[in-house]
Short mmCIF file of C-alpha atoms in Angstrom, two decimals:
data_model
loop_
_atom_site.label_atom_id
_atom_site.label_comp_id
_atom_site.label_asym_id
_atom_site.label_seq_id
_atom_site.Cartn_x
_atom_site.Cartn_y
_atom_site.Cartn_z
CA MET Y 1 -31.09 41.61 -44.77
CA ASN Y 2 -31.98 41.01 -41.20
CA VAL Y 3 -30.42 37.91 -39.59
CA THR Y 4 -31.48 36.96 -36.08
CA ASP Y 5 -29.78 34.44 -33.87
CA THR Y 6 -32.27 32.00 -32.45
CA ASN Y 7 -29.85 30.93 -29.69
CA ALA Y 8 -29.08 34.46 -28.47
CA GLY Y 9 -30.88 33.82 -25.17
CA ASP Y 10 -28.72 30.70 -24.54
CA MET Y 11 -25.33 32.35 -24.81
CA ASN Y 12 -24.44 31.83 -21.15
CA GLN Y 13 -25.07 28.07 -21.36
CA PRO Y 14 -22.33 25.76 -22.62
CA PRO Y 15 -23.10 23.99 -25.90
CA GLN Y 16 -24.41 20.44 -25.63
CA GLY Y 17 -21.79 17.77 -25.61
CA SER Y 18 -18.99 20.13 -24.50
CA GLY Y 19 -18.45 18.11 -21.28
CA THR Y 20 -18.65 21.12 -18.99
CA THR Y 21 -21.80 20.21 -17.21
CA PRO Y 22 -21.23 20.09 -13.49
CA VAL Y 23 -21.26 16.69 -11.87
CA ARG Y 24 -23.77 16.50 -9.03
CA ARG Y 25 -22.24 14.80 -6.01
CA PRO Y 26 -24.73 13.10 -3.77
CA LYS Y 27 -25.37 14.62 -0.38
CA ILE Y 28 -24.13 12.33 2.43
CA ARG Y 29 -24.76 12.67 6.12
CA TRP Y 30 -21.78 13.34 8.30
CA ARG Y 31 -22.15 10.02 10.09
CA ASP Y 32 -22.18 8.17 6.83
CA ALA Y 33 -19.19 10.17 5.62
CA LEU Y 34 -17.36 9.25 8.81
CA ALA Y 35 -18.20 5.58 8.49
CA ARG Y 36 -17.08 5.65 4.81
CA GLU Y 37 -13.78 7.30 5.62
CA ARG Y 38 -13.15 4.96 8.53
CA TYR Y 39 -13.71 1.98 6.20
CA LEU Y 40 -11.46 3.47 3.53
CA PHE Y 41 -8.77 4.16 6.11
CA ALA Y 42 -8.86 0.56 7.24
CA VAL Y 43 -8.52 -0.61 3.63
CA ASP Y 44 -5.64 1.78 3.16
CA LEU Y 45 -3.84 0.40 6.24
CA HIS Y 46 -4.23 -3.17 4.92
CA LEU Y 47 -2.94 -2.10 1.52
CA ASP Y 48 0.13 -0.44 3.00
CA GLY Y 49 3.17 -2.48 2.07
CA ARG Y 50 1.27 -4.57 -0.43
CA VAL Y 51 0.83 -2.14 -3.34
CA PRO Y 52 2.62 1.09 -4.30
CA ALA Y 53 1.25 4.43 -2.92
CA ARG Y 54 0.00 5.66 -6.31
CA VAL Y 55 -1.96 2.39 -6.86
CA ARG Y 56 -3.41 2.69 -3.34
CA LYS Y 57 -4.62 6.22 -4.06
CA ARG Y 58 -6.31 5.08 -7.25
CA ILE Y 59 -7.90 2.10 -5.49
CA LEU Y 60 -9.21 4.29 -2.72
CA ALA Y 61 -10.56 6.94 -5.17
CA ASP Y 62 -12.41 4.17 -7.10
CA LEU Y 63 -13.74 2.69 -3.88
CA ARG Y 64 -14.92 6.12 -2.63
CA HIS Y 65 -16.71 6.78 -5.93
CA SER Y 66 -18.29 3.35 -5.93
CA ILE Y 67 -19.49 3.66 -2.34
CA GLU Y 68 -21.05 7.14 -3.10
CA VAL Y 69 -22.83 5.82 -6.17
CA ASP Y 70 -24.10 2.69 -4.42
CA ALA Y 71 -25.18 4.66 -1.31
CA GLU Y 72 -27.62 6.74 -3.33
CA GLY Y 73 -30.04 3.80 -3.55
CA ALA Y 74 -29.24 1.93 -0.32
CA GLN Y 75 -28.09 2.40 3.24
CA LEU Y 76 -24.35 3.03 3.64
CA GLN Y 77 -24.02 0.20 6.15
CA ASP Y 78 -25.48 -2.24 3.60
CA VAL Y 79 -23.08 -0.99 0.94
CA LEU Y 80 -20.03 -1.40 3.25
CA ALA Y 81 -21.24 -4.80 4.34
CA GLY Y 82 -21.50 -5.82 0.74
CA LEU Y 83 -17.89 -4.84 0.14
CA GLY Y 84 -16.76 -7.17 2.95
CA LYS Y 85 -14.16 -6.68 5.67
CA PRO Y 86 -11.45 -4.11 4.88
CA CYS Y 87 -8.68 -6.70 5.30
CA GLU Y 88 -10.30 -9.11 2.91
CA LEU Y 89 -11.00 -6.42 0.33
CA ALA Y 90 -7.41 -5.20 0.54
CA ALA Y 91 -6.12 -8.76 0.14
CA ASN Y 92 -8.25 -9.09 -3.03
CA TYR Y 93 -6.70 -5.86 -4.45
CA ALA Y 94 -3.18 -6.90 -3.44
CA GLU Y 95 -3.40 -10.38 -4.96
CA GLY Y 96 -0.41 -10.93 -7.20
CA ALA Y 97 1.30 -7.66 -6.18
CA ASP Y 98 4.87 -7.41 -4.97
CA GLN Y 99 4.51 -7.65 -1.21
CA SER Y 100 8.10 -7.02 -0.29
CA ARG Y 101 7.45 -3.35 0.51
CA PRO Y 102 8.13 -1.77 3.90
CA LEU Y 103 5.09 -1.01 6.05
CA TRP Y 104 5.88 2.68 6.78
CA THR Y 105 2.47 3.39 8.44
CA ALA Y 106 2.86 0.45 10.85
CA GLY Y 107 6.40 1.66 11.71
CA VAL Y 108 5.23 5.20 12.48
CA VAL Y 109 2.31 3.93 14.63
CA ALA Y 110 4.59 1.62 16.58
CA ALA Y 111 7.19 4.39 17.14
CA LEU Y 112 4.52 6.83 18.32
CA CYS Y 113 3.00 4.21 20.68
CA LEU Y 114 6.34 3.44 22.25
CA LEU Y 115 7.07 7.15 22.69
CA LEU Y 116 3.69 7.70 24.37
CA VAL Y 117 4.43 4.79 26.74
CA TYR Y 118 7.86 6.22 27.55
CA TRP Y 119 6.48 9.71 28.19
CA PHE Y 120 3.68 8.30 30.31
CA PHE Y 121 6.12 6.38 32.57
CA LEU Y 122 8.50 9.40 32.71
CA PHE Y 123 5.59 11.63 33.75
CA ALA Y 124 4.43 9.10 36.42
CA PHE Y 125 8.02 8.69 37.71
CA THR Y 126 8.43 12.48 37.91
CA MET Y 127 5.10 13.05 39.64
CA GLY Y 128 5.95 10.29 42.16
CA MET Y 129 9.23 12.03 42.91
CA LEU Y 130 7.44 15.31 43.32
CA ALA Y 131 4.88 13.79 45.68
CA VAL Y 132 7.65 12.37 47.92
CA THR Y 133 9.57 15.64 47.79
CA MET Y 134 6.51 17.67 48.84
CA GLN Y 135 6.08 15.46 51.85
CA ALA Y 136 9.77 15.29 52.89
CA GLY Y 137 10.97 18.66 51.66
CA GLY Y 138 14.33 19.33 50.13
CA GLU Y 139 15.78 18.41 46.74
CA PHE Y 140 16.06 14.92 45.29
CA HIS Y 141 17.81 13.59 42.22
CA ALA Y 142 17.16 10.30 40.43
CA ARG Y 143 17.66 8.69 37.06
CA PHE Y 144 14.93 7.45 34.71
CA PHE Y 145 16.78 5.25 32.26
CA PHE Y 146 19.58 7.64 31.19
CA LEU Y 147 17.77 10.90 32.05
CA ASN Y 148 18.58 12.86 35.18
CA VAL Y 149 15.38 13.83 36.97
CA MET Y 150 15.26 16.45 39.77
CA ALA Y 151 12.42 17.41 42.10
CA PHE Y 152 12.48 20.03 44.85
CA SER Y 153 10.12 21.42 47.49
CA GLN Y 154 11.23 24.42 49.52
CA ASP Y 155 9.58 27.27 51.28
CA ASP Y 156 9.78 29.48 48.17
CA GLY Y 157 8.47 26.93 45.65
CA VAL Y 158 8.07 23.48 44.27
CA GLY Y 159 9.41 22.22 40.94
CA ILE Y 160 10.74 19.48 38.69
CA GLY Y 161 13.40 19.34 36.04
CA TRP Y 162 15.35 17.11 33.66
CA SER Y 163 18.90 17.37 32.48
CA GLY Y 164 21.27 15.53 30.18
CA ASN Y 165 21.44 14.69 26.54
CA ALA Y 166 19.35 11.59 27.08
CA ALA Y 167 16.20 13.74 26.98
CA LEU Y 168 16.75 13.79 23.19
CA TRP Y 169 18.60 10.70 22.11
CA PHE Y 170 16.92 8.05 24.28
CA PRO Y 171 13.34 8.70 23.01
CA LEU Y 172 14.70 8.78 19.41
CA LEU Y 173 16.44 5.46 20.04
CA LEU Y 174 13.20 3.96 21.39
CA ALA Y 175 11.31 5.26 18.35
CA ALA Y 176 13.88 3.67 16.01
CA ILE Y 177 13.75 0.38 17.94
CA ALA Y 178 9.96 0.29 17.43
CA PHE Y 179 9.98 1.66 13.89
CA ILE Y 180 12.43 -0.69 12.19
CA PRO Y 181 10.83 -4.08 13.04
CA ALA Y 182 7.26 -2.87 12.68
CA SER Y 183 7.91 -1.24 9.30
CA ARG Y 184 10.25 -4.00 8.12
CA ALA Y 185 12.48 -1.24 6.77
CA TRP Y 186 15.17 -3.75 5.68
CA ARG Y 187 12.93 -4.56 2.71
CA VAL Y 188 14.15 -1.36 1.08
CA PHE Y 189 17.62 -2.86 0.71
CA GLY Y 190 16.29 -6.22 -0.48
CA ARG Y 191 14.39 -4.60 -3.36
CA ARG Y 192 17.54 -2.99 -4.78
CA ARG Y 193 19.20 -6.29 -5.61
#
């Protein structure tokens, strides 16, 4: 008895209905991808502190998928405009949610901004000292907040330097001063009651 398999040529293909067919993701231009990610980042920032992180991730994944599907038949700008402003969309998602969460992202951004401002003024102060020192010659010492700053200009070289523990603790103190009010970190203690 000779039995032949009629599907012998299809052995490398998965059976129908097995759910292993690859999902074709639409091709998106890099400009559109950048615009989409910028929009999603803005929504994420507005959701920070309003909904838990796992819920935010799910919301953003759903939004990303929805934008990709809708962008297949329309311009991405039209799709994003149809969703509305990121702050309004985030407010719709956060409606009814517990909004007593700290805003960690806002705290980190505020701390980094204040540190950048501090380092900019420290750099400007030091360069000003160095400019005066190069004209007058010699060695000069000054204080920038609690940090000892030194600049010298002699025949054998020119240089600047800092000394003291304030080089570490003062920027950290500034970062904490910016972080705590911007993030509303005290909400962590209020939620435990």
